[in-house]
Coordinates of N, CA and C in Angstrom, one line a residue:
X1 N 0.8 -1.2 0.0 CA 0.0 0.0 0.0 C 0.9 1.3 0.0
X2 N 2.0 1.2 0.8 CA 2.8 2.4 0.8 C 3.5 2.7 -0.6
X3 N 3.9 1.6 -1.3 CA 4.5 1.7 -2.6 C 3.5 2.4 -3.6
X4 N 2.2 1.8 -3.6 CA 1.2 2.4 -4.5 C 0.9 3.8 -4.2
X5 N 0.9 4.2 -2.8 CA 0.6 5.5 -2.5 C 1.7 6.4 -2.9
X6 N 3.0 6.0 -2.9 CA 4.1 6.8 -3.3 C 4.0 7.0 -4.8
X7 N 3.7 6.0 -5.6 CA 3.5 6.2 -7.0 C 2.4 7.2 -7.3
X8 N 1.3 7.1 -6.6 CA 0.2 8.0 -6.8 C 0.6 9.5 -6.5
X9 N 1.4 9.7 -5.5 CA 1.8 11.0 -5.1 C 2.8 11.6 -6.2
X10 N 3.6 10.7 -6.7 CA 4.6 11.1 -7.7 C 3.9 11.6 -9.0
X11 N 2.8 10.8 -9.4 CA 2.0 11.2 -10.5 C 1.3 12.5 -10.3
X12 N 0.7 12.6 -9.2 CA 0.0 13.9 -8.8 C 1.0 15.1 -8.9
X13 N 2.2 14.9 -8.4 CA 3.2 16.0 -8.4 C 3.5 16.4 -9.9
X14 N 3.6 15.4 -10.7 CA 3.9 15.6 -12.2 C 2.8 16.4 -12.8
X15 N 1.5 16.0 -12.5 CA 0.4 16.7 -13.0 C 0.3 18.1 -12.6
X16 N 0.6 18.4 -11.3 CA 0.6 19.8 -10.8 C 1.6 20.6 -11.5
X17 N 2.8 20.1 -11.6 CA 3.9 20.8 -12.3 C 3.5 21.1 -13.7
X18 N 3.0 20.1 -14.4 CA 2.6 20.3 -15.8 C 1.6 21.4 -15.9
X19 N 0.5 21.4 -15.0 CA -0.5 22.3 -15.1 C 0.0 23.7 -14.8
X20 N 0.9 23.9 -13.9 CA 1.5 25.2 -13.6 C 2.3 25.7 -14.8
X21 N 3.0 24.8 -15.5 CA 3.8 25.2 -16.6 C 2.9 25.7 -17.8
X22 N 1.8 25.0 -18.0 CA 0.9 25.3 -19.1 C 0.2 26.7 -18.7
X23 N -0.2 26.8 -17.5 CA -1.0 28.0 -17.1 C -0.1 29.3 -17.2
X24 N 1.2 29.2 -16.8 CA 2.0 30.4 -16.8 C 2.6 30.6 -18.2
X25 N 3.0 29.6 -18.8 CA 3.7 29.7 -20.1 C 4.9 30.6 -20.0
X26 N 5.5 30.8 -21.1 CA 6.7 31.6 -21.2 C 6.4 32.9 -22.0
X27 N 6.6 34.1 -21.4 CA 6.2 35.3 -22.0 C 7.1 35.5 -23.2
X28 N 6.5 35.7 -24.4 CA 7.4 36.0 -25.6 C 8.1 37.3 -25.5
X29 N 9.2 37.4 -26.2 CA 10.0 38.6 -26.2 C 9.2 39.6 -27.2
X30 N 9.0 40.8 -26.8 CA 8.3 41.8 -27.6 C 9.0 42.0 -28.9
X31 N 8.1 42.3 -29.9 CA 8.7 42.6 -31.2 C 9.4 44.0 -31.1
X32 N 10.6 44.1 -31.7 CA 11.3 45.4 -31.6 C 11.1 46.2 -32.9
X33 N 10.8 47.5 -32.7 CA 10.5 48.4 -33.8 C 11.9 48.9 -34.4
X34 N 11.9 49.8 -35.3 CA 13.0 50.3 -36.0 C 14.0 51.0 -35.0
X35 N 13.4 51.6 -34.0 CA 14.2 52.4 -33.0 C 14.6 51.5 -31.8
X36 N 14.4 50.3 -31.8 CA 14.8 49.4 -30.8 C 13.7 49.2 -29.7
X37 N 12.6 50.0 -29.8 CA 11.5 49.9 -28.8 C 10.5 48.8 -29.3
X38 N 9.5 48.7 -28.6 CA 8.5 47.7 -28.9 C 7.6 48.2 -30.0
X39 N 7.5 47.5 -31.1 CA 6.7 47.9 -32.2 C 5.2 47.6 -31.9
X40 N 4.3 48.6 -32.3 CA 2.9 48.4 -32.0 C 2.3 47.7 -33.2
X41 N 1.9 46.5 -32.9 CA 1.2 45.7 -33.9 C -0.2 45.2 -33.5
X42 N -1.1 45.0 -34.4 CA -2.4 44.5 -33.9 C -2.3 43.1 -33.3
X43 N -3.1 42.9 -32.4 CA -3.2 41.6 -31.7 C -4.5 40.8 -32.3
X44 N -4.7 39.6 -31.7 CA -5.8 38.9 -32.2 C -7.2 39.6 -31.9
X45 N -7.2 40.3 -30.9 CA -8.4 41.1 -30.5 C -8.2 42.5 -30.6
X46 N -8.9 43.2 -31.5 CA -8.7 44.6 -31.8 C -9.8 45.5 -31.2
X47 N -9.4 46.8 -31.1 CA -10.4 47.7 -30.7 C -11.5 47.9 -31.8
X48 N -12.6 48.5 -31.5 CA -13.6 48.7 -32.5 C -13.2 49.7 -33.5
X49 N -12.1 50.5 -33.3 CA -11.6 51.4 -34.3 C -10.8 50.8 -35.3
X50 N -10.2 49.6 -35.1 CA -9.1 49.1 -36.0 C -9.8 48.7 -37.3
X51 N -9.0 49.1 -38.4 CA -9.3 48.7 -39.8 C -8.3 47.7 -40.2
X52 N -8.7 46.6 -40.7 CA -7.8 45.5 -41.1 C -6.8 46.1 -42.2
X53 N -5.5 45.9 -41.9 CA -4.4 46.2 -42.8 C -4.0 47.7 -42.8
X54 N -4.6 48.5 -41.9 CA -4.3 49.9 -41.8 C -3.4 50.1 -40.5
X55 N -2.1 50.3 -40.7 CA -1.3 50.5 -39.5 C -1.5 51.8 -38.9
X56 N -1.1 51.9 -37.6 CA -1.4 53.1 -36.8 C -0.5 54.2 -37.3
X57 N 0.7 54.0 -37.9 CA 1.5 55.1 -38.4 C 0.8 55.8 -39.5
X58 N 0.1 55.1 -40.4 CA -0.7 55.6 -41.5 C -1.9 56.5 -40.9
X59 N -2.5 56.0 -39.9 CA -3.6 56.7 -39.3 C -3.1 58.0 -38.8
X60 N -2.0 58.0 -38.1 CA -1.4 59.2 -37.5 C -1.1 60.3 -38.5
X61 N -0.5 59.8 -39.6 CA -0.1 60.7 -40.7 C -1.3 61.4 -41.3
X62 N -2.3 60.6 -41.5 CA -3.5 61.2 -42.1 C -4.2 62.2 -41.1
X63 N -4.2 61.8 -39.8 CA -4.9 62.6 -38.8 C -4.1 63.9 -38.7
X64 N -2.8 63.9 -38.7 CA -2.0 65.1 -38.7 C -2.3 66.0 -39.9
X65 N -2.5 65.4 -41.0 CA -2.7 66.2 -42.2 C -4.0 67.0 -42.2
X66 N -5.1 66.3 -41.8 CA -6.4 66.9 -41.9 C -7.0 67.5 -40.6
X67 N -6.6 66.9 -39.4 CA -7.1 67.4 -38.2 C -6.3 68.5 -37.5
X68 N -5.0 68.6 -37.9 CA -4.1 69.5 -37.3 C -3.6 70.5 -38.3
X69 N -4.4 70.8 -39.3 CA -3.9 71.7 -40.3 C -5.1 72.4 -41.0
X70 N -6.1 72.8 -40.2 CA -7.3 73.2 -40.8 C -7.2 74.6 -41.4
X71 N -8.0 74.9 -42.4 CA -8.0 76.3 -43.0 C -9.3 76.9 -43.0
X72 N -10.3 76.4 -42.2 CA -11.7 76.9 -42.3 C -12.1 77.6 -41.1
X73 N -11.1 77.9 -40.1 CA -11.5 78.5 -38.8 C -11.3 79.9 -38.9
X74 N -12.0 80.6 -38.0 CA -11.9 82.0 -37.8 C -11.5 82.3 -36.4
X75 N -10.3 82.8 -36.1 CA -9.8 83.1 -34.8 C -8.4 83.3 -34.8
X76 N -7.8 83.7 -33.7 CA -6.4 84.0 -33.6 C -5.6 82.9 -33.0
X77 N -6.2 81.8 -32.7 CA -5.5 80.7 -32.1 C -4.6 79.9 -33.1
X78 N -4.1 78.8 -32.7 CA -3.2 78.0 -33.5 C -3.9 77.0 -34.3
X79 N -3.9 77.0 -35.6 CA -4.7 76.1 -36.4 C -4.0 74.7 -36.4
X80 N -2.8 74.5 -35.8 CA -2.2 73.2 -35.8 C -2.5 72.6 -34.4
X81 N -3.5 73.1 -33.7 CA -4.0 72.4 -32.5 C -5.4 71.9 -32.8
X82 N -5.9 71.0 -32.0 CA -7.3 70.5 -32.2 C -8.3 71.6 -31.9
X83 N -9.2 71.7 -33.0 CA -10.3 72.6 -32.9 C -11.6 71.8 -33.1
X84 N -12.5 71.7 -32.1 CA -13.7 70.9 -32.3 C -14.8 71.5 -31.4
X85 N -16.0 71.0 -31.8 CA -17.2 71.4 -31.1 C -17.2 70.6 -29.8
X86 N -17.7 71.1 -28.7 CA -17.9 70.3 -27.5 C -19.3 70.5 -26.8
X87 N -20.2 71.2 -27.6 CA -21.6 71.3 -27.1 C -22.5 71.0 -28.3
X88 N -23.7 70.7 -28.0 CA -24.7 70.3 -29.1 C -24.7 71.4 -30.2
X89 N -24.7 70.9 -31.4 CA -24.7 71.7 -32.6 C -26.2 71.8 -33.0
X90 N -26.8 73.0 -33.0 CA -28.1 73.2 -33.6 C -28.0 73.8 -35.0
X91 N -28.8 73.3 -35.9 CA -28.7 73.9 -37.3 C -30.0 74.2 -37.9
X92 N -30.0 75.0 -38.9 CA -31.2 75.4 -39.7 C -30.8 75.5 -41.1
X93 N -31.7 75.1 -42.0 CA -31.5 75.3 -43.5 C -32.0 76.6 -43.9
X94 N -31.3 77.2 -44.9 CA -31.7 78.5 -45.5 C -31.6 78.3 -47.0
X95 N -32.5 78.9 -47.7 CA -32.5 78.8 -49.2 C -33.3 77.7 -49.7
X96 N -32.9 77.0 -50.7 CA -33.7 76.0 -51.4 C -33.0 74.7 -51.5
X97 N -33.0 73.9 -50.4 CA -32.4 72.6 -50.5 C -33.5 71.6 -51.1
X98 N -33.0 70.6 -51.9 CA -33.9 69.6 -52.4 C -34.2 68.6 -51.3
X99 N -35.1 67.8 -51.6 CA -35.5 66.7 -50.6 C -34.3 65.8 -50.4
X100 N -33.6 65.5 -51.5 CA -32.4 64.7 -51.5 C -31.3 65.3 -50.6
X101 N -31.1 66.6 -50.8 CA -30.1 67.3 -49.9 C -30.4 67.1 -48.5
X102 N -31.7 67.3 -48.1 CA -32.1 67.3 -46.7 C -31.9 65.8 -46.2
X103 N -32.3 64.9 -47.0 CA -32.2 63.5 -46.6 C -30.7 63.0 -46.4
X104 N -29.9 63.4 -47.3 CA -28.4 63.0 -47.2 C -27.8 63.7 -45.9
X105 N -28.1 64.9 -45.6 CA -27.6 65.6 -44.4 C -28.1 65.0 -43.2
X106 N -29.4 64.7 -43.1 CA -30.0 64.2 -41.9 C -29.5 62.7 -41.6
X107 N -29.3 62.0 -42.7 CA -28.7 60.6 -42.5 C -27.3 60.8 -41.9
X108 N -26.5 61.7 -42.5 CA -25.2 61.9 -42.0 C -25.2 62.3 -40.5
X109 N -26.1 63.2 -40.2 CA -26.1 63.7 -38.8 C -26.6 62.5 -37.9
X110 N -27.4 61.7 -38.3 CA -27.8 60.6 -37.5 C -26.6 59.6 -37.2
X111 N -25.8 59.4 -38.2 CA -24.6 58.6 -38.0 C -23.6 59.3 -37.1
X112 N -23.4 60.6 -37.3 CA -22.4 61.3 -36.4 C -22.9 61.3 -35.0
X113 N -24.2 61.3 -34.7 CA -24.7 61.3 -33.4 C -24.4 59.9 -32.6
X114 N -24.0 58.9 -33.4 CA -23.6 57.7 -32.7 C -22.2 57.6 -32.3
X115 N -21.4 58.6 -32.7 CA -20.0 58.6 -32.3 C -19.8 58.9 -30.8
X116 N -19.0 58.1 -30.1 CA -18.7 58.4 -28.7 C -18.0 59.7 -28.6
X117 N -18.6 60.6 -27.7 CA -18.0 61.9 -27.4 C -18.5 63.0 -28.3
X118 N -19.2 62.7 -29.4 CA -19.7 63.7 -30.3 C -20.8 64.4 -29.6
X119 N -20.8 65.7 -29.6 CA -21.9 66.5 -28.8 C -23.3 66.4 -29.4
X120 N -23.4 66.0 -30.6 CA -24.7 65.9 -31.2 C -25.0 67.0 -32.1
X121 N -25.7 66.7 -33.2 CA -26.2 67.8 -34.1 C -27.6 67.6 -34.5
X122 N -28.5 68.6 -34.2 CA -29.9 68.5 -34.2 C -30.5 69.8 -34.8
X123 N -31.6 69.6 -35.5 CA -32.3 70.8 -36.0 C -32.7 71.8 -34.9
X124 N -32.5 73.1 -35.1 CA -32.7 74.1 -34.0 C -34.3 74.2 -33.8
X125 N -34.7 74.4 -32.6 CA -36.1 74.7 -32.3 C -36.5 76.0 -32.9
X126 N -37.9 76.1 -33.2 CA -38.4 77.3 -33.8 C -38.1 78.4 -32.8
X127 N -37.7 79.5 -33.4 CA -37.4 80.7 -32.5 C -36.1 80.8 -31.9
X128 N -35.3 79.7 -31.9 CA -34.0 79.6 -31.4 C -32.9 79.9 -32.4
X129 N -31.8 80.6 -32.1 CA -30.8 81.0 -33.0 C -29.9 79.7 -33.1
X130 N -29.7 79.2 -34.4 CA -28.9 78.0 -34.6 C -27.4 78.3 -34.4
X131 N -26.7 77.3 -34.0 CA -25.2 77.5 -33.9 C -24.6 77.3 -35.4
X132 N -25.4 76.6 -36.2 CA -24.9 76.3 -37.6 C -25.9 76.7 -38.6
X133 N -25.5 77.5 -39.5 CA -26.5 78.0 -40.6 C -26.0 77.3 -41.9
X134 N -27.0 76.6 -42.5 CA -26.7 75.9 -43.8 C -27.4 76.5 -44.9
X135 N -26.7 77.1 -45.9 CA -27.3 77.9 -47.0 C -27.3 77.0 -48.3
X136 N -28.4 77.1 -49.0 CA -28.5 76.6 -50.3 C -28.8 77.7 -51.3
X137 N -27.8 78.1 -52.2 CA -28.0 79.3 -53.0 C -27.4 79.1 -54.4
X138 N -27.9 79.9 -55.3 CA -27.3 79.9 -56.6 C -25.9 80.5 -56.6
X139 N -25.2 80.5 -57.7 CA -23.9 80.9 -57.7 C -23.7 82.4 -57.3
X140 N -24.6 83.3 -57.8 CA -24.6 84.7 -57.4 C -24.7 84.9 -55.9
X141 N -25.7 84.3 -55.3 CA -25.9 84.5 -53.8 C -24.8 83.8 -53.1
X142 N -24.3 82.7 -53.5 CA -23.3 82.0 -52.9 C -22.0 82.8 -52.8
X143 N -21.6 83.4 -54.0 CA -20.4 84.2 -54.0 C -20.6 85.5 -53.1
X144 N -21.8 86.1 -53.1 CA -22.1 87.3 -52.3 C -22.0 86.9 -50.8
X145 N -22.3 85.7 -50.4 CA -22.2 85.3 -49.0 C -20.9 84.7 -48.6
X146 N -20.2 84.0 -49.5 CA -19.0 83.3 -49.1 C -17.8 83.8 -49.9
X147 N -17.9 84.7 -50.8 CA -16.9 85.2 -51.7 C -15.6 85.7 -51.0
X148 N -15.9 86.4 -49.9 CA -14.7 87.0 -49.2 C -13.9 85.9 -48.5
X149 N -14.7 84.8 -48.1 CA -14.0 83.7 -47.4 C -13.2 82.8 -48.4
X150 N -13.7 82.6 -49.6 CA -13.1 81.7 -50.5 C -12.2 82.4 -51.5
X151 N -12.0 83.7 -51.3 CA -11.2 84.5 -52.2 C -11.8 84.7 -53.6
X152 N -13.1 84.6 -53.6 CA -13.9 84.8 -54.9 C -13.5 83.9 -55.9
X153 N -13.0 82.7 -55.6 CA -12.6 81.7 -56.5 C -13.8 80.7 -56.7
X154 N -13.8 79.9 -57.8 CA -14.9 79.0 -58.1 C -14.9 77.9 -57.0
X155 N -16.1 77.6 -56.5 CA -16.2 76.5 -55.5 C -17.6 76.1 -55.5
X156 N -17.8 74.8 -55.2 CA -19.2 74.2 -55.1 C -19.8 74.3 -53.8
X157 N -18.9 74.6 -52.8 CA -19.5 74.7 -51.4 C -18.3 75.3 -50.5
X158 N -18.7 75.7 -49.3 CA -17.8 76.3 -48.4 C -18.2 76.0 -47.0
X159 N -17.3 75.8 -46.1 CA -17.6 75.6 -44.7 C -16.7 76.6 -43.8
X160 N -17.2 77.1 -42.8 CA -16.5 78.1 -42.0 C -17.0 78.0 -40.6
X161 N -16.0 78.1 -39.6 CA -16.4 78.1 -38.2 C -15.6 79.0 -37.3
X162 N -16.2 79.4 -36.2 CA -15.5 80.3 -35.3 C -15.2 79.5 -34.0
X163 N -14.1 79.8 -33.3 CA -13.7 79.2 -32.1 C -13.1 80.1 -31.1
X164 N -13.1 79.7 -29.8 CA -12.6 80.5 -28.8 C -11.1 80.4 -28.8
X165 N -10.4 81.6 -28.9 CA -8.9 81.6 -28.9 C -8.3 80.9 -27.7
X166 N -8.9 81.1 -26.5 CA -8.3 80.5 -25.3 C -8.4 79.0 -25.2
X167 N -9.5 78.4 -25.8 CA -9.7 77.0 -25.6 C -9.7 76.2 -26.9
X168 N -9.8 76.8 -28.0 CA -9.9 76.1 -29.3 C -11.3 75.4 -29.4
X169 N -12.3 75.7 -28.6 CA -13.6 75.1 -28.8 C -14.4 75.9 -29.8
X170 N -14.9 75.1 -30.8 CA -15.8 75.7 -31.8 C -17.2 76.0 -31.2
X171 N -17.7 77.2 -31.6 CA -19.0 77.6 -31.0 C -20.0 78.0 -32.1
X172 N -19.6 78.2 -33.3 CA -20.5 78.7 -34.4 C -19.9 78.4 -35.7
X173 N -20.9 78.2 -36.7 CA -20.4 77.8 -38.0 C -21.4 78.1 -39.1
X174 N -21.0 78.0 -40.4 CA -21.9 78.1 -41.4 C -21.4 77.3 -42.6
X175 N -22.3 76.8 -43.4 CA -22.0 76.1 -44.7 C -22.8 76.7 -45.8
X176 N -22.1 76.8 -46.9 CA -22.8 77.2 -48.2 C -22.7 76.1 -49.2
X177 N -23.9 75.8 -49.9 CA -23.9 74.9 -51.0 C -24.5 75.6 -52.2
X178 N -23.9 75.4 -53.4 CA -24.4 75.9 -54.6 C -25.5 75.0 -55.1
X179 N -26.6 75.5 -55.5 CA -27.8 74.8 -56.0 C -27.8 74.7 -57.6
X180 N -26.8 75.4 -58.2 CA -26.8 75.3 -59.7 C -25.8 74.3 -60.2
X181 N -25.4 73.4 -59.4 CA -24.6 72.2 -59.8 C -25.4 71.0 -59.8
X182 N -24.9 69.9 -60.4 CA -25.7 68.7 -60.5 C -25.9 68.1 -59.1
X183 N -27.0 67.4 -58.9 CA -27.3 66.7 -57.6 C -26.2 65.8 -57.3
X184 N -25.6 65.0 -58.3 CA -24.6 64.1 -58.0 C -23.4 64.7 -57.4
X185 N -22.9 65.8 -58.0 CA -21.8 66.5 -57.4 C -22.1 67.1 -56.1
X186 N -23.4 67.6 -55.9 CA -23.7 68.2 -54.6 C -23.8 67.1 -53.6
X187 N -24.2 66.0 -53.9 CA -24.2 64.9 -52.9 C -22.9 64.7 -52.2
X188 N -21.8 64.8 -53.0 CA -20.5 64.7 -52.4 C -20.1 65.9 -51.6
X189 N -20.4 67.1 -52.2 CA -20.1 68.3 -51.5 C -20.8 68.5 -50.1
X190 N -22.1 68.0 -50.1 CA -22.9 68.0 -48.8 C -22.1 67.3 -47.7
X191 N -21.5 66.2 -48.0 CA -20.8 65.4 -47.0 C -19.5 66.1 -46.6
X192 N -18.8 66.5 -47.7 CA -17.4 67.1 -47.5 C -17.4 68.3 -46.6
X193 N -18.4 69.2 -46.8 CA -18.4 70.5 -46.0 C -18.8 70.3 -44.6
X194 N -19.6 69.3 -44.3 CA -19.9 69.0 -42.9 C -18.7 68.5 -42.2
X195 N -17.9 67.6 -42.9 CA -16.6 67.1 -42.3 C -15.7 68.2 -42.0
X196 N -15.6 69.2 -43.0 CA -14.7 70.3 -42.9 C -15.2 71.1 -41.6
X197 N -16.5 71.3 -41.5 CA -17.0 72.1 -40.4 C -16.7 71.5 -39.0
X198 N -16.4 70.2 -39.0 CA -16.2 69.5 -37.7 C -14.7 69.6 -37.3
X199 N -14.0 70.3 -38.1 CA -12.6 70.6 -37.6 C -11.5 70.0 -38.5
X200 N -11.9 69.5 -39.7 CA -10.9 68.8 -40.6 C -10.6 69.7 -41.8
X201 N -9.4 69.7 -42.2 CA -9.0 70.3 -43.5 C -9.1 69.3 -44.6
X202 N -8.5 69.6 -45.7 CA -8.5 68.7 -46.9 C -7.3 67.8 -47.0
X203 N -7.3 66.7 -47.7 CA -6.1 65.9 -47.9 C -5.8 65.9 -49.4
X204 N -4.5 65.8 -49.6 CA -3.9 65.7 -51.0 C -3.4 64.3 -51.3
X205 N -3.5 63.5 -50.3 CA -2.9 62.2 -50.5 C -3.8 61.0 -50.5
X206 N -5.0 61.2 -49.9 CA -5.9 60.0 -49.9 C -7.1 60.3 -50.8
X207 N -7.0 59.7 -52.0 CA -8.1 59.8 -53.0 C -9.4 59.2 -52.6
X208 N -9.4 58.3 -51.6 CA -10.6 57.7 -51.2 C -11.3 58.5 -50.1
X209 N -10.8 59.6 -49.7 CA -11.4 60.4 -48.6 C -12.4 61.4 -49.2
X210 N -13.4 61.7 -48.4 CA -14.5 62.6 -48.8 C -13.9 64.0 -48.9
X211 N -12.8 64.3 -48.2 CA -12.2 65.6 -48.2 C -10.9 65.7 -49.1
X212 N -10.9 64.8 -50.1 CA -9.8 64.8 -51.0 C -9.9 66.1 -51.8
X213 N -8.9 66.9 -51.9 CA -8.9 68.3 -52.4 C -9.3 68.4 -53.8
X214 N -8.9 67.4 -54.6 CA -9.0 67.5 -56.1 C -10.2 66.8 -56.7
X215 N -11.2 66.5 -55.9 CA -12.3 65.7 -56.5 C -13.6 65.9 -55.6
X216 N -14.7 65.9 -56.3 CA -16.0 65.9 -55.7 C -16.9 64.8 -56.1
X217 N -16.4 63.6 -56.1 CA -17.1 62.5 -56.7 C -17.5 61.5 -55.7
X218 N -16.8 61.4 -54.5 CA -17.2 60.3 -53.5 C -18.6 60.6 -53.0
X219 N -19.4 59.5 -52.9 CA -20.7 59.6 -52.5 C -21.0 59.2 -51.1
X220 N -19.9 58.9 -50.4 CA -20.0 58.5 -49.0 C -18.6 58.7 -48.3
X221 N -18.6 58.7 -47.0 CA -17.4 58.8 -46.3 C -16.7 57.5 -46.3
X222 N -15.4 57.4 -46.4 CA -14.6 56.2 -46.4 C -14.5 55.7 -45.0
X223 N -13.9 54.5 -44.8 CA -13.8 53.9 -43.6 C -12.8 54.8 -42.7
X224 N -11.7 55.3 -43.4 CA -10.8 56.0 -42.6 C -11.3 57.4 -42.3
X225 N -12.2 58.0 -43.1 CA -12.9 59.2 -42.7 C -13.6 59.0 -41.4
X226 N -14.4 57.9 -41.3 CA -15.2 57.7 -40.1 C -14.3 57.4 -39.0
X227 N -13.1 56.7 -39.2 CA -12.2 56.5 -38.2 C -11.7 57.8 -37.5
X228 N -11.3 58.7 -38.4 CA -10.8 60.0 -38.0 C -11.8 60.8 -37.2
X229 N -13.1 60.8 -37.7 CA -14.1 61.5 -36.9 C -14.2 60.9 -35.5
X230 N -14.1 59.5 -35.4 CA -14.3 58.9 -34.1 C -13.1 59.2 -33.2
X231 N -11.9 59.4 -33.8 CA -10.7 59.7 -33.0 C -10.8 61.2 -32.6
X232 N -11.1 62.1 -33.5 CA -11.2 63.5 -33.2 C -12.2 63.8 -32.1
X233 N -13.4 63.1 -32.1 CA -14.4 63.4 -31.1 C -14.4 62.4 -29.9
X234 N -13.4 61.6 -29.8 CA -13.2 60.7 -28.7 C -13.0 61.6 -27.5
X235 N -13.5 61.3 -26.3 CA -13.3 62.1 -25.1 C -11.9 62.3 -24.7
X236 N -11.0 61.4 -25.2 CA -9.6 61.6 -24.8 C -8.8 62.6 -25.7
X237 N -9.4 63.0 -26.8 CA -8.8 64.0 -27.6 C -9.5 65.3 -27.3
X238 N -8.7 66.2 -26.7 CA -9.2 67.5 -26.2 C -9.0 68.7 -27.1
X239 N -9.8 69.7 -27.1 CA -9.5 70.9 -27.9 C -8.2 71.5 -27.4
X240 N -7.4 71.9 -28.3 CA -6.1 72.5 -27.9 C -5.0 71.6 -27.9
X241 N -5.2 70.3 -28.1 CA -4.1 69.3 -28.0 C -3.3 69.4 -29.2
X242 N -2.0 69.2 -29.0 CA -1.1 69.3 -30.2 C -0.8 67.9 -30.8
X243 N 0.1 67.8 -31.8 CA 0.4 66.6 -32.5 C 0.9 65.5 -31.7
X244 N 1.8 65.8 -30.8 CA 2.4 64.8 -29.9 C 1.4 64.2 -29.0
X245 N 0.5 65.0 -28.4 CA -0.5 64.6 -27.4 C -1.5 63.7 -28.1
X246 N -1.9 64.1 -29.4 CA -2.9 63.4 -30.1 C -2.3 62.0 -30.5
X247 N -1.0 62.0 -30.9 CA -0.4 60.7 -31.3 C -0.4 59.7 -30.1
X248 N -0.1 60.1 -28.9 CA -0.2 59.2 -27.8 C -1.6 58.6 -27.6
X249 N -2.6 59.4 -27.7 CA -4.0 58.9 -27.6 C -4.3 58.0 -28.6
X250 N -4.0 58.3 -29.9 CA -4.3 57.4 -31.0 C -3.6 56.1 -30.9
X251 N -2.4 56.1 -30.5 CA -1.7 54.8 -30.4 C -2.3 53.9 -29.3
X252 N -2.9 54.6 -28.3 CA -3.6 53.8 -27.2 C -4.9 53.3 -27.6
X253 N -5.7 54.1 -28.4 CA -7.0 53.8 -28.8 C -7.1 52.8 -30.0
X254 N -6.2 52.9 -30.9 CA -6.4 52.3 -32.2 C -6.4 50.8 -32.2
X255 N -5.4 50.2 -31.6 CA -5.3 48.7 -31.6 C -6.2 48.1 -30.5

């Protein structure tokens, strides 16, 4: 009986040691990046922001180009810092929008309102002054209204906003759309100018973006456009943050 008991205990100890080894495992050595540090790579479980095949360095480059280099703001602050809305945006249409114009914009607003941290965009109540005025005008009225802002150059639309110099918080804006262009072109411009109004400039490198500077053909926001909107309005990205501070947050959130 003692011999059998000894064998049983020996087997039990082997099982315990094996179980401990499997449970703890051996921690793999981190992948090293080009500068000797740990390289950030996606894991098997990603954040909801992650886009398959899109590395964080590319996200940061695009974010820096369009979110930290805006040309649509009115103020004396630094355009290379985050400028964004932080309170509910109320809007009203002026002029002659088509039913398709209104449908496209309201669908876009509904999607924006689902973004974590976005303050919301809703039609202004009757009698209330809207924070955002959206104009639909023919070329003559559009130039009269926005010509000083766009340098009296030819344009299908324009977006402009005002922010507080001390905080970089946007508090007022306006958008102009020309009604004497085709509905298909205006469908693209409708989306582009709203994205500009939310604190983004144009891109010259991403042809798939709604804010690509040399085209008005995209009929919807790209995946990376939505990604940047979600990053811009994430609670961890604050008005007035600079490039380095934004990069730290993006690297944390993206994967």
